[in-house]
Amino acid sequence: KPENTNEVSKIMKYCNLKKIPITPCGARTGLSGGSLPVDSGIVLSMEKFNQIIEIDERNLQATVEPGVINQVFRDIVEEKGLFYPPDPASLNQSVIGGNVAECAGGPRAFKYGTTKRYVLGLEAVLVNGKIIRTGGKSVKNVVGYDLTSLLVGSEGTLAVVTEIILRLIPRPISRSTLHVGCQSIEQAIAAVDAIVVAGVIPAALELIDADCIEAMELHQGSQNLSGLGAALLIEVDGMPAAVREEADRVDQACKSIGLKVRTAKTTAERELLWDNRRNLSLALRARAPKKVNHDVVVPKGRIPQLFKEIQRLKTTYRLPIPSFGHVGDGNIHVNILLDPNNPLEVKRASDAEADLFQSVVALEGSITGEHGIGFSKSKFLALELSEHTIDTMRRLKRVFDPKGILNPGKIFPI
């Protein structure tokens, strides 16, 4: 548990010399196993790197250590009238360093983009103990290769990040949260298309299927959802006049296809809607002994086809597969529920997982949009990437980590 960059440097240098595997970790909330050790060696916990070093209101920037909790950081900058948009569902537990390592997204990614859009620069320690700085506080910087973008999303396999410079934006003054009940997934997708055609890019545009709605009712006591085939949770934000205009456009777009929009009237009602959404994974976990959560993503226009494939998987493999997610950018969380003590269910779930990934790639999508490859998806890497692409990535890994000791067993099949 190092406390400063020099300590990280000494540990890395020693481990490299002795060829000791190092597995860096933060809050351990990742869903692809990226922070779990799969080899011998040491776990390098960055939990003591938990300081917000600077909030530069004039330049709309902040410098933080990787162990700062996302929600804590967001709350502090919002008190100053600023806004940090990336909001993974685990934002009250996950840390900024882990968000950077996985390039985390969340509901607001449709309008605001994922973590990589907000990382201006990094301090990082290489496996040989040398300390580098990438990017910086200048908004424009094209000096040399973009190592900042390379390290964001690299899942702790290339270097250990010890300091992060983040871009902030002004906090939206107003927001409106809306809920739309739909009879089917197809109707929900039609509503999404109508909203976009109406010229609205919501801050959040979430889709919840019928199985998820049932889980919410049973686990959280959610009301007024019975009998729905799907639901949309929509949020628009910005200046008050713009929010009113966009909320009205959403209402009119939904009315045009026969749907009624319910608007949260109070802060408490808005928070309840979001609490239900953010606790959805917990609600699903209560439905079965084991839940395998996949974060597949397809082009938005392919979402109806994706849900047809999910329905096929349910029938073929005889398993509950509730699904929800960020429909605005095509990122859907597909949850396979099973009993790990039932060998037949375990086999069917494994087959369904492989079938899902093949279907997603065939739909021009990706097997992971937020959670990363880690080790849980490494065996599926070749479904999406060519042999030459994987070889290029492996050679890049060897440049940073010649002995293969940094977060071994992650991304690439062992």
mmCIF file of C-alpha atoms in Angstrom:
data_model
loop_
_atom_site.group_PDB
_atom_site.id
_atom_site.type_symbol
_atom_site.label_atom_id
_atom_site.label_comp_id
_atom_site.label_asym_id
_atom_site.label_seq_id
_atom_site.Cartn_x
_atom_site.Cartn_y
_atom_site.Cartn_z
ATOM 1 C CA LYS A 1 0.000 0.000 0.000
ATOM 2 C CA PRO A 2 2.330 2.737 -1.217
ATOM 3 C CA GLU A 3 1.643 6.330 -0.184
ATOM 4 C CA ASN A 4 3.491 8.276 -2.868
ATOM 5 C CA THR A 5 4.897 7.997 -6.368
ATOM 6 C CA ASN A 6 8.464 7.398 -5.208
ATOM 7 C CA GLU A 7 7.347 4.350 -3.221
ATOM 8 C CA VAL A 8 5.539 2.998 -6.282
ATOM 9 C CA SER A 9 8.704 3.576 -8.307
ATOM 10 C CA LYS A 10 10.855 1.634 -5.828
ATOM 11 C CA ILE A 11 8.402 -1.266 -5.712
ATOM 12 C CA MET A 12 8.174 -1.446 -9.496
ATOM 13 C CA LYS A 13 11.946 -1.299 -9.923
ATOM 14 C CA TYR A 14 12.503 -4.065 -7.369
ATOM 15 C CA CYS A 15 9.801 -6.315 -8.808
ATOM 16 C CA ASN A 16 11.142 -5.839 -12.317
ATOM 17 C CA LEU A 17 14.649 -6.728 -11.162
ATOM 18 C CA LYS A 18 13.434 -9.877 -9.362
ATOM 19 C CA LYS A 19 10.753 -10.693 -11.975
ATOM 20 C CA ILE A 20 7.946 -10.573 -9.394
ATOM 21 C CA PRO A 21 4.422 -10.188 -10.870
ATOM 22 C CA ILE A 22 2.555 -7.008 -9.870
ATOM 23 C CA THR A 23 -1.231 -6.652 -9.910
ATOM 24 C CA PRO A 24 -2.326 -3.015 -9.386
ATOM 25 C CA CYS A 25 -5.783 -2.443 -7.911
ATOM 26 C CA GLY A 26 -8.074 0.300 -6.661
ATOM 27 C CA ALA A 27 -11.529 -0.235 -5.156
ATOM 28 C CA ARG A 28 -11.911 -3.703 -6.767
ATOM 29 C CA THR A 29 -15.354 -2.934 -8.218
ATOM 30 C CA GLY A 30 -14.411 -3.983 -11.768
ATOM 31 C CA LEU A 31 -16.540 -6.620 -13.482
ATOM 32 C CA SER A 32 -13.978 -8.267 -15.769
ATOM 33 C CA GLY A 33 -11.409 -9.337 -13.183
ATOM 34 C CA GLY A 34 -8.845 -6.733 -14.185
ATOM 35 C CA SER A 35 -7.697 -6.045 -10.614
ATOM 36 C CA LEU A 36 -7.631 -9.671 -9.405
ATOM 37 C CA PRO A 37 -4.271 -11.459 -9.215
ATOM 38 C CA VAL A 38 -4.113 -14.606 -11.342
ATOM 39 C CA ASP A 39 -0.400 -15.232 -10.837
ATOM 40 C CA SER A 40 2.016 -15.220 -7.904
ATOM 41 C CA GLY A 41 3.649 -11.994 -6.746
ATOM 42 C CA ILE A 42 2.161 -8.924 -5.074
ATOM 43 C CA VAL A 43 -0.989 -6.828 -5.228
ATOM 44 C CA LEU A 44 -0.187 -3.118 -5.438
ATOM 45 C CA SER A 45 -3.099 -1.373 -3.730
ATOM 46 C CA MET A 46 -3.474 2.323 -4.612
ATOM 47 C CA GLU A 47 -6.052 2.979 -1.877
ATOM 48 C CA LYS A 48 -3.835 5.498 -0.050
ATOM 49 C CA PHE A 49 -3.618 7.683 -3.168
ATOM 50 C CA ASN A 50 -6.898 9.364 -2.233
ATOM 51 C CA GLN A 51 -6.205 13.098 -2.403
ATOM 52 C CA ILE A 52 -7.751 15.749 -4.617
ATOM 53 C CA ILE A 53 -4.603 17.737 -5.289
ATOM 54 C CA GLU A 54 -6.122 20.750 -7.032
ATOM 55 C CA ILE A 55 -9.390 22.055 -8.437
ATOM 56 C CA ASP A 56 -8.584 24.788 -10.942
ATOM 57 C CA GLU A 57 -11.877 26.617 -11.416
ATOM 58 C CA ARG A 58 -10.382 29.187 -13.786
ATOM 59 C CA ASN A 59 -9.113 26.568 -16.252
ATOM 60 C CA LEU A 60 -11.894 24.015 -15.647
ATOM 61 C CA GLN A 61 -9.483 21.311 -14.519
ATOM 62 C CA ALA A 62 -8.673 19.161 -11.519
ATOM 63 C CA THR A 63 -5.667 17.092 -10.506
ATOM 64 C CA VAL A 64 -6.422 13.993 -8.450
ATOM 65 C CA GLU A 65 -4.804 10.834 -7.178
ATOM 66 C CA PRO A 66 -6.160 7.522 -8.522
ATOM 67 C CA GLY A 67 -7.748 6.399 -5.247
ATOM 68 C CA VAL A 68 -10.306 9.245 -5.119
ATOM 69 C CA ILE A 69 -13.879 7.894 -5.176
ATOM 70 C CA ASN A 70 -15.831 9.086 -8.203
ATOM 71 C CA GLN A 71 -18.895 10.258 -6.230
ATOM 72 C CA VAL A 72 -16.774 12.112 -3.664
ATOM 73 C CA PHE A 73 -14.982 13.975 -6.429
ATOM 74 C CA ARG A 74 -18.206 14.750 -8.301
ATOM 75 C CA ASP A 75 -19.863 16.154 -5.170
ATOM 76 C CA ILE A 76 -16.918 18.416 -4.364
ATOM 77 C CA VAL A 77 -16.595 19.878 -7.863
ATOM 78 C CA GLU A 78 -20.371 20.402 -8.087
ATOM 79 C CA GLU A 79 -20.235 22.504 -4.934
ATOM 80 C CA LYS A 80 -17.966 24.797 -6.937
ATOM 81 C CA GLY A 81 -20.376 24.966 -9.866
ATOM 82 C CA LEU A 82 -18.414 22.460 -11.953
ATOM 83 C CA PHE A 83 -19.272 19.055 -13.373
ATOM 84 C CA TYR A 84 -17.461 15.765 -13.989
ATOM 85 C CA PRO A 85 -19.823 13.722 -16.199
ATOM 86 C CA PRO A 86 -18.521 10.086 -16.185
ATOM 87 C CA ASP A 87 -20.836 8.179 -13.837
ATOM 88 C CA PRO A 88 -20.464 4.390 -13.729
ATOM 89 C CA ALA A 89 -23.162 2.623 -11.703
ATOM 90 C CA SER A 90 -20.560 1.995 -8.984
ATOM 91 C CA LEU A 91 -19.683 5.712 -8.742
ATOM 92 C CA ASN A 92 -20.161 5.741 -4.951
ATOM 93 C CA GLN A 93 -17.505 3.004 -4.628
ATOM 94 C CA SER A 94 -15.306 2.970 -7.720
ATOM 95 C CA VAL A 95 -12.245 5.191 -7.875
ATOM 96 C CA ILE A 96 -11.019 7.536 -10.573
ATOM 97 C CA GLY A 97 -7.914 5.409 -11.211
ATOM 98 C CA GLY A 98 -10.028 2.351 -11.939
ATOM 99 C CA ASN A 99 -12.339 4.433 -14.124
ATOM 100 C CA VAL A 100 -9.268 5.538 -16.108
ATOM 101 C CA ALA A 101 -7.885 1.990 -16.314
ATOM 102 C CA GLU A 102 -11.147 0.685 -17.803
ATOM 103 C CA CYS A 103 -12.263 3.892 -19.563
ATOM 104 C CA ALA A 104 -15.519 3.768 -17.611
ATOM 105 C CA GLY A 105 -18.729 5.127 -19.077
ATOM 106 C CA GLY A 106 -22.183 5.184 -17.504
ATOM 107 C CA PRO A 107 -25.611 6.616 -18.338
ATOM 108 C CA ARG A 108 -24.298 10.067 -19.281
ATOM 109 C CA ALA A 109 -21.890 8.770 -21.938
ATOM 110 C CA PHE A 110 -24.456 9.309 -24.724
ATOM 111 C CA LYS A 111 -24.258 13.084 -24.377
ATOM 112 C CA TYR A 112 -20.987 13.655 -22.561
ATOM 113 C CA GLY A 113 -18.726 10.763 -23.575
ATOM 114 C CA THR A 114 -16.681 8.296 -21.527
ATOM 115 C CA THR A 115 -13.745 8.816 -19.159
ATOM 116 C CA LYS A 116 -11.138 9.202 -21.920
ATOM 117 C CA ARG A 117 -12.793 12.437 -23.033
ATOM 118 C CA TYR A 118 -11.951 14.014 -19.665
ATOM 119 C CA VAL A 119 -8.353 12.874 -19.092
ATOM 120 C CA LEU A 120 -5.898 15.608 -20.080
ATOM 121 C CA GLY A 121 -2.747 14.153 -18.586
ATOM 122 C CA LEU A 122 -1.265 11.465 -16.389
ATOM 123 C CA GLU A 123 1.663 10.778 -14.121
ATOM 124 C CA ALA A 124 2.572 7.104 -14.379
ATOM 125 C CA VAL A 125 5.276 4.731 -13.217
ATOM 126 C CA LEU A 126 6.740 2.327 -15.757
ATOM 127 C CA VAL A 127 7.631 -1.228 -14.841
ATOM 128 C CA ASN A 128 11.329 -0.293 -14.593
ATOM 129 C CA GLY A 129 10.508 2.330 -11.958
ATOM 130 C CA LYS A 130 10.866 5.355 -14.215
ATOM 131 C CA ILE A 131 8.246 8.094 -13.798
ATOM 132 C CA ILE A 132 6.683 9.662 -16.874
ATOM 133 C CA ARG A 133 4.177 12.443 -17.474
ATOM 134 C CA THR A 134 1.847 12.369 -20.441
ATOM 135 C CA GLY A 135 -0.328 15.180 -21.758
ATOM 136 C CA GLY A 136 -0.709 18.104 -19.388
ATOM 137 C CA LYS A 137 -2.855 21.084 -18.460
ATOM 138 C CA SER A 138 -2.949 22.528 -21.967
ATOM 139 C CA VAL A 139 -6.199 21.661 -23.699
ATOM 140 C CA LYS A 140 -4.368 21.318 -27.037
ATOM 141 C CA ASN A 141 -1.279 19.137 -27.102
ATOM 142 C CA VAL A 142 0.004 17.178 -30.121
ATOM 143 C CA VAL A 143 3.632 16.764 -29.077
ATOM 144 C CA GLY A 144 4.678 13.220 -29.939
ATOM 145 C CA TYR A 145 2.537 10.126 -29.541
ATOM 146 C CA ASP A 146 -0.652 10.387 -27.494
ATOM 147 C CA LEU A 147 0.477 8.237 -24.569
ATOM 148 C CA THR A 148 -2.366 9.544 -22.410
ATOM 149 C CA SER A 149 -4.970 7.949 -24.656
ATOM 150 C CA LEU A 150 -2.899 4.771 -24.809
ATOM 151 C CA LEU A 151 -2.816 4.396 -21.025
ATOM 152 C CA VAL A 152 -6.518 5.189 -20.575
ATOM 153 C CA GLY A 153 -8.283 1.857 -20.923
ATOM 154 C CA SER A 154 -5.070 -0.198 -20.774
ATOM 155 C CA GLU A 155 -6.345 -2.025 -17.658
ATOM 156 C CA GLY A 156 -3.147 -1.598 -15.644
ATOM 157 C CA THR A 157 -1.076 -3.666 -18.063
ATOM 158 C CA LEU A 158 1.299 -0.928 -19.285
ATOM 159 C CA ALA A 159 2.022 1.335 -16.293
ATOM 160 C CA VAL A 160 0.720 2.322 -12.855
ATOM 161 C CA VAL A 161 -1.039 5.685 -12.854
ATOM 162 C CA THR A 162 -0.282 7.858 -9.812
ATOM 163 C CA GLU A 163 -1.801 11.228 -10.780
ATOM 164 C CA ILE A 164 -4.571 12.299 -13.157
ATOM 165 C CA ILE A 165 -5.384 15.695 -14.693
ATOM 166 C CA LEU A 166 -9.107 15.849 -15.472
ATOM 167 C CA ARG A 167 -11.129 18.210 -17.634
ATOM 168 C CA LEU A 168 -14.248 19.686 -16.031
ATOM 169 C CA ILE A 169 -17.210 21.513 -17.504
ATOM 170 C CA PRO A 170 -19.690 23.985 -15.972
ATOM 171 C CA ARG A 171 -22.376 22.255 -13.918
ATOM 172 C CA PRO A 172 -25.737 22.137 -15.705
ATOM 173 C CA ILE A 173 -28.007 24.568 -13.900
ATOM 174 C CA SER A 174 -31.202 22.635 -14.476
ATOM 175 C CA ARG A 175 -32.288 19.076 -15.247
ATOM 176 C CA SER A 176 -35.482 17.167 -15.834
ATOM 177 C CA THR A 177 -35.907 13.425 -15.315
ATOM 178 C CA LEU A 178 -38.595 11.591 -17.245
ATOM 179 C CA HIS A 179 -39.942 8.040 -17.187
ATOM 180 C CA VAL A 180 -41.695 6.343 -20.112
ATOM 181 C CA GLY A 181 -43.538 3.036 -19.823
ATOM 182 C CA CYS A 182 -43.604 0.951 -23.025
ATOM 183 C CA GLN A 183 -45.453 -2.175 -24.098
ATOM 184 C CA SER A 184 -42.420 -3.721 -25.789
ATOM 185 C CA ILE A 185 -38.730 -3.311 -26.538
ATOM 186 C CA GLU A 186 -39.665 -2.365 -30.101
ATOM 187 C CA GLN A 187 -41.873 0.452 -28.839
ATOM 188 C CA ALA A 188 -39.085 1.692 -26.570
ATOM 189 C CA ILE A 189 -36.638 1.744 -29.490
ATOM 190 C CA ALA A 190 -39.181 3.636 -31.572
ATOM 191 C CA ALA A 191 -39.382 6.222 -28.791
ATOM 192 C CA VAL A 192 -35.593 6.553 -28.734
ATOM 193 C CA ASP A 193 -35.532 7.124 -32.490
ATOM 194 C CA ALA A 194 -38.330 9.715 -32.219
ATOM 195 C CA ILE A 195 -36.452 11.577 -29.467
ATOM 196 C CA VAL A 196 -33.240 11.768 -31.493
ATOM 197 C CA VAL A 197 -35.130 12.816 -34.643
ATOM 198 C CA ALA A 198 -36.708 15.593 -32.537
ATOM 199 C CA GLY A 199 -33.206 17.025 -32.066
ATOM 200 C CA VAL A 200 -32.719 16.024 -28.429
ATOM 201 C CA ILE A 201 -29.527 14.406 -27.148
ATOM 202 C CA PRO A 202 -30.445 13.536 -23.555
ATOM 203 C CA ALA A 203 -27.872 13.534 -20.775
ATOM 204 C CA ALA A 204 -29.085 9.993 -20.061
ATOM 205 C CA LEU A 205 -31.214 7.584 -22.060
ATOM 206 C CA GLU A 206 -31.661 4.249 -20.265
ATOM 207 C CA LEU A 207 -33.623 1.188 -21.400
ATOM 208 C CA ILE A 208 -34.960 -1.435 -18.973
ATOM 209 C CA ASP A 209 -36.582 -4.664 -20.201
ATOM 210 C CA ALA A 210 -39.550 -6.531 -18.706
ATOM 211 C CA ASP A 211 -37.416 -8.999 -16.716
ATOM 212 C CA CYS A 212 -35.532 -6.121 -15.101
ATOM 213 C CA ILE A 213 -38.796 -4.329 -14.294
ATOM 214 C CA GLU A 214 -40.047 -7.456 -12.520
ATOM 215 C CA ALA A 215 -36.809 -7.666 -10.527
ATOM 216 C CA MET A 216 -37.120 -3.999 -9.521
ATOM 217 C CA GLU A 217 -40.673 -4.576 -8.304
ATOM 218 C CA LEU A 218 -39.715 -7.601 -6.224
ATOM 219 C CA HIS A 219 -36.478 -6.249 -4.797
ATOM 220 C CA GLN A 220 -37.100 -2.520 -4.461
ATOM 221 C CA GLY A 221 -40.862 -2.251 -4.281
ATOM 222 C CA SER A 222 -41.015 -0.070 -7.391
ATOM 223 C CA GLN A 223 -44.529 1.057 -8.163
ATOM 224 C CA ASN A 224 -46.531 1.726 -11.345
ATOM 225 C CA LEU A 225 -44.421 -0.613 -13.455
ATOM 226 C CA SER A 226 -46.532 -3.775 -13.538
ATOM 227 C CA GLY A 227 -47.347 -5.111 -16.978
ATOM 228 C CA LEU A 228 -44.790 -3.016 -18.847
ATOM 229 C CA GLY A 229 -42.762 -4.663 -21.582
ATOM 230 C CA ALA A 230 -39.980 -2.091 -21.228
ATOM 231 C CA ALA A 231 -39.262 1.318 -19.733
ATOM 232 C CA LEU A 232 -37.128 4.330 -20.586
ATOM 233 C CA LEU A 233 -35.418 6.598 -18.058
ATOM 234 C CA ILE A 234 -34.523 9.902 -19.679
ATOM 235 C CA GLU A 235 -32.747 12.966 -18.328
ATOM 236 C CA VAL A 236 -32.156 16.301 -20.031
ATOM 237 C CA ASP A 237 -29.955 19.012 -18.545
ATOM 238 C CA GLY A 238 -28.566 22.469 -19.248
ATOM 239 C CA MET A 239 -29.920 25.999 -18.979
ATOM 240 C CA PRO A 240 -33.499 26.154 -17.618
ATOM 241 C CA ALA A 241 -35.083 27.350 -20.853
ATOM 242 C CA ALA A 242 -33.242 24.680 -22.874
ATOM 243 C CA VAL A 243 -34.271 21.965 -20.408
ATOM 244 C CA ARG A 244 -37.924 22.969 -20.670
ATOM 245 C CA GLU A 245 -37.686 22.947 -24.455
ATOM 246 C CA GLU A 246 -35.961 19.561 -24.604
ATOM 247 C CA ALA A 247 -38.318 17.980 -22.051
ATOM 248 C CA ASP A 248 -41.262 19.212 -24.119
ATOM 249 C CA ARG A 249 -39.716 17.749 -27.274
ATOM 250 C CA VAL A 250 -39.256 14.398 -25.523
ATOM 251 C CA ASP A 251 -42.891 14.522 -24.419
ATOM 252 C CA GLN A 252 -44.127 15.328 -27.913
ATOM 253 C CA ALA A 253 -41.904 12.683 -29.522
ATOM 254 C CA CYS A 254 -43.252 10.000 -27.205
ATOM 255 C CA LYS A 255 -46.850 11.159 -27.663
ATOM 256 C CA SER A 256 -46.408 10.861 -31.422
ATOM 257 C CA ILE A 257 -46.120 7.085 -31.030
ATOM 258 C CA GLY A 258 -48.780 6.765 -28.336
ATOM 259 C CA LEU A 259 -46.623 6.851 -25.212
ATOM 260 C CA LYS A 260 -47.125 8.874 -22.048
ATOM 261 C CA VAL A 261 -44.226 10.593 -20.304
ATOM 262 C CA ARG A 262 -44.102 10.874 -16.520
ATOM 263 C CA THR A 263 -41.888 13.699 -15.214
ATOM 264 C CA ALA A 264 -40.256 13.637 -11.777
ATOM 265 C CA LYS A 265 -41.823 16.567 -9.897
ATOM 266 C CA THR A 266 -39.434 16.685 -6.945
ATOM 267 C CA THR A 267 -35.794 15.973 -6.185
ATOM 268 C CA ALA A 268 -36.885 13.008 -4.080
ATOM 269 C CA GLU A 269 -38.869 11.526 -6.969
ATOM 270 C CA ARG A 270 -35.937 12.020 -9.326
ATOM 271 C CA GLU A 271 -33.527 10.362 -6.891
ATOM 272 C CA LEU A 272 -35.912 7.436 -6.446
ATOM 273 C CA LEU A 273 -35.973 6.823 -10.199
ATOM 274 C CA TRP A 274 -32.188 6.868 -10.355
ATOM 275 C CA ASP A 275 -31.791 4.753 -7.210
ATOM 276 C CA ASN A 276 -34.008 2.106 -8.800
ATOM 277 C CA ARG A 277 -31.852 2.169 -11.920
ATOM 278 C CA ARG A 278 -28.515 2.144 -10.118
ATOM 279 C CA ASN A 279 -29.611 -0.691 -7.809
ATOM 280 C CA LEU A 280 -30.841 -2.801 -10.694
ATOM 281 C CA SER A 281 -27.780 -5.058 -10.626
ATOM 282 C CA LEU A 282 -28.440 -5.781 -6.948
ATOM 283 C CA ALA A 283 -32.077 -6.534 -7.737
ATOM 284 C CA LEU A 284 -31.043 -9.011 -10.417
ATOM 285 C CA ARG A 285 -28.437 -10.581 -8.159
ATOM 286 C CA ALA A 286 -31.207 -11.405 -5.717
ATOM 287 C CA ARG A 287 -32.994 -13.436 -8.409
ATOM 288 C CA ALA A 288 -30.342 -16.146 -8.798
ATOM 289 C CA PRO A 289 -27.271 -17.492 -6.983
ATOM 290 C CA LYS A 290 -25.016 -16.143 -9.740
ATOM 291 C CA LYS A 291 -25.270 -13.262 -12.207
ATOM 292 C CA VAL A 292 -22.874 -12.858 -15.142
ATOM 293 C CA ASN A 293 -23.018 -9.257 -16.367
ATOM 294 C CA HIS A 294 -21.850 -8.509 -19.901
ATOM 295 C CA ASP A 295 -21.548 -4.973 -21.274
ATOM 296 C CA VAL A 296 -21.898 -5.544 -24.998
ATOM 297 C CA VAL A 297 -22.334 -2.631 -27.376
ATOM 298 C CA VAL A 298 -23.729 -2.387 -30.914
ATOM 299 C CA PRO A 299 -24.483 0.522 -33.257
ATOM 300 C CA LYS A 300 -27.691 2.143 -32.007
ATOM 301 C CA GLY A 301 -29.605 1.110 -35.117
ATOM 302 C CA ARG A 302 -28.795 -2.539 -34.367
ATOM 303 C CA ILE A 303 -30.351 -2.595 -30.891
ATOM 304 C CA PRO A 304 -33.645 -4.200 -32.055
ATOM 305 C CA GLN A 305 -31.606 -7.011 -33.610
ATOM 306 C CA LEU A 306 -29.572 -7.373 -30.422
ATOM 307 C CA PHE A 307 -32.719 -7.850 -28.341
ATOM 308 C CA LYS A 308 -33.987 -10.439 -30.829
ATOM 309 C CA GLU A 309 -30.731 -12.300 -30.295
ATOM 310 C CA ILE A 310 -31.149 -12.045 -26.519
ATOM 311 C CA GLN A 311 -34.638 -13.515 -26.798
ATOM 312 C CA ARG A 312 -33.219 -16.346 -28.895
ATOM 313 C CA LEU A 313 -30.583 -17.027 -26.238
ATOM 314 C CA LYS A 314 -33.250 -17.233 -23.531
ATOM 315 C CA THR A 315 -35.153 -19.850 -25.511
ATOM 316 C CA THR A 316 -32.153 -21.817 -26.729
ATOM 317 C CA TYR A 317 -30.316 -22.046 -23.419
ATOM 318 C CA ARG A 318 -33.337 -21.980 -21.082
ATOM 319 C CA LEU A 319 -31.923 -19.305 -18.809
ATOM 320 C CA PRO A 320 -33.199 -15.939 -17.523
ATOM 321 C CA ILE A 321 -31.308 -13.169 -19.338
ATOM 322 C CA PRO A 322 -32.629 -9.768 -18.163
ATOM 323 C CA SER A 323 -31.082 -6.834 -19.998
ATOM 324 C CA PHE A 324 -30.828 -3.092 -19.543
ATOM 325 C CA GLY A 325 -28.482 -0.287 -20.413
ATOM 326 C CA HIS A 326 -27.456 2.856 -22.162
ATOM 327 C CA VAL A 327 -29.622 2.645 -25.248
ATOM 328 C CA GLY A 328 -28.469 6.041 -26.524
ATOM 329 C CA ASP A 329 -25.006 4.703 -27.378
ATOM 330 C CA GLY A 330 -25.968 1.068 -27.904
ATOM 331 C CA ASN A 331 -24.332 -0.224 -24.701
ATOM 332 C CA ILE A 332 -26.577 -2.942 -23.243
ATOM 333 C CA HIS A 333 -25.888 -4.922 -20.064
ATOM 334 C CA VAL A 334 -26.880 -8.531 -20.713
ATOM 335 C CA ASN A 335 -27.192 -10.497 -17.471
ATOM 336 C CA ILE A 336 -27.114 -14.294 -17.526
ATOM 337 C CA LEU A 337 -28.658 -15.724 -14.344
ATOM 338 C CA LEU A 338 -27.740 -19.230 -13.214
ATOM 339 C CA ASP A 339 -27.119 -21.633 -10.366
ATOM 340 C CA PRO A 340 -23.347 -22.293 -10.186
ATOM 341 C CA ASN A 341 -24.032 -25.577 -8.378
ATOM 342 C CA ASN A 342 -25.960 -26.913 -11.363
ATOM 343 C CA PRO A 343 -23.413 -28.232 -13.914
ATOM 344 C CA LEU A 344 -25.980 -28.237 -16.723
ATOM 345 C CA GLU A 345 -26.856 -24.583 -16.128
ATOM 346 C CA VAL A 346 -23.177 -23.659 -15.925
ATOM 347 C CA LYS A 347 -22.585 -25.312 -19.314
ATOM 348 C CA ARG A 348 -25.625 -23.636 -20.880
ATOM 349 C CA ALA A 349 -24.571 -20.260 -19.489
ATOM 350 C CA SER A 350 -21.060 -20.668 -20.901
ATOM 351 C CA ASP A 351 -22.473 -21.572 -24.310
ATOM 352 C CA ALA A 352 -24.899 -18.633 -24.165
ATOM 353 C CA GLU A 353 -22.039 -16.286 -23.351
ATOM 354 C CA ALA A 354 -20.021 -17.374 -26.394
ATOM 355 C CA ASP A 355 -23.141 -17.237 -28.574
ATOM 356 C CA LEU A 356 -23.886 -13.698 -27.364
ATOM 357 C CA PHE A 357 -20.414 -12.433 -28.222
ATOM 358 C CA GLN A 358 -20.493 -13.997 -31.676
ATOM 359 C CA SER A 359 -23.867 -12.383 -32.330
ATOM 360 C CA VAL A 360 -22.669 -8.972 -31.144
ATOM 361 C CA VAL A 361 -19.595 -9.028 -33.391
ATOM 362 C CA ALA A 362 -21.812 -10.091 -36.314
ATOM 363 C CA LEU A 363 -23.915 -6.977 -35.587
ATOM 364 C CA GLU A 364 -20.761 -4.817 -35.960
ATOM 365 C CA GLY A 365 -20.539 -4.364 -32.211
ATOM 366 C CA SER A 366 -18.025 -4.997 -29.437
ATOM 367 C CA ILE A 367 -17.892 -7.583 -26.652
ATOM 368 C CA THR A 368 -17.163 -4.897 -24.039
ATOM 369 C CA GLY A 369 -18.113 -1.235 -23.922
ATOM 370 C CA GLU A 370 -17.207 -0.346 -20.330
ATOM 371 C CA HIS A 371 -15.945 -3.222 -18.184
ATOM 372 C CA GLY A 372 -12.847 -4.140 -20.162
ATOM 373 C CA ILE A 373 -11.418 -7.519 -21.125
ATOM 374 C CA GLY A 374 -9.609 -8.352 -17.861
ATOM 375 C CA PHE A 375 -9.271 -12.119 -17.709
ATOM 376 C CA SER A 376 -12.976 -12.989 -17.863
ATOM 377 C CA LYS A 377 -13.225 -12.110 -21.567
ATOM 378 C CA SER A 378 -9.670 -12.730 -22.727
ATOM 379 C CA LYS A 379 -10.564 -16.031 -24.405
ATOM 380 C CA PHE A 380 -13.023 -14.149 -26.641
ATOM 381 C CA LEU A 381 -10.565 -11.492 -27.836
ATOM 382 C CA ALA A 382 -10.045 -13.166 -31.197
ATOM 383 C CA LEU A 383 -13.768 -12.997 -31.950
ATOM 384 C CA GLU A 384 -13.427 -9.259 -32.441
ATOM 385 C CA LEU A 385 -9.781 -8.593 -33.242
ATOM 386 C CA SER A 386 -7.663 -10.048 -36.020
ATOM 387 C CA GLU A 387 -4.505 -12.048 -35.389
ATOM 388 C CA HIS A 388 -2.387 -9.147 -36.668
ATOM 389 C CA THR A 389 -4.164 -6.643 -34.420
ATOM 390 C CA ILE A 390 -3.664 -8.821 -31.341
ATOM 391 C CA ASP A 391 -0.001 -9.360 -32.252
ATOM 392 C CA THR A 392 0.498 -5.593 -32.550
ATOM 393 C CA MET A 393 -1.007 -5.138 -29.086
ATOM 394 C CA ARG A 394 1.203 -7.885 -27.643
ATOM 395 C CA ARG A 395 4.321 -6.232 -29.111
ATOM 396 C CA LEU A 396 3.254 -2.902 -27.619
ATOM 397 C CA LYS A 397 2.816 -4.618 -24.250
ATOM 398 C CA ARG A 398 6.382 -5.998 -24.507
ATOM 399 C CA VAL A 399 7.755 -2.482 -25.124
ATOM 400 C CA PHE A 400 6.274 -1.292 -21.814
ATOM 401 C CA ASP A 401 6.674 -4.558 -19.907
ATOM 402 C CA PRO A 402 9.416 -6.773 -21.435
ATOM 403 C CA LYS A 403 9.262 -9.378 -18.656
ATOM 404 C CA GLY A 404 5.461 -9.571 -18.610
ATOM 405 C CA ILE A 405 5.139 -8.947 -14.876
ATOM 406 C CA LEU A 406 2.628 -6.063 -14.836
ATOM 407 C CA ASN A 407 -0.948 -7.303 -14.335
ATOM 408 C CA PRO A 408 -0.137 -10.638 -15.966
ATOM 409 C CA GLY A 409 -2.916 -12.772 -17.465
ATOM 410 C CA LYS A 410 -5.097 -9.805 -18.390
ATOM 411 C CA ILE A 411 -6.497 -8.895 -21.836
ATOM 412 C CA PHE A 412 -4.501 -11.493 -23.770
ATOM 413 C CA PRO A 413 -5.258 -15.217 -23.530
ATOM 414 C CA ILE A 414 -2.632 -16.999 -21.444
#
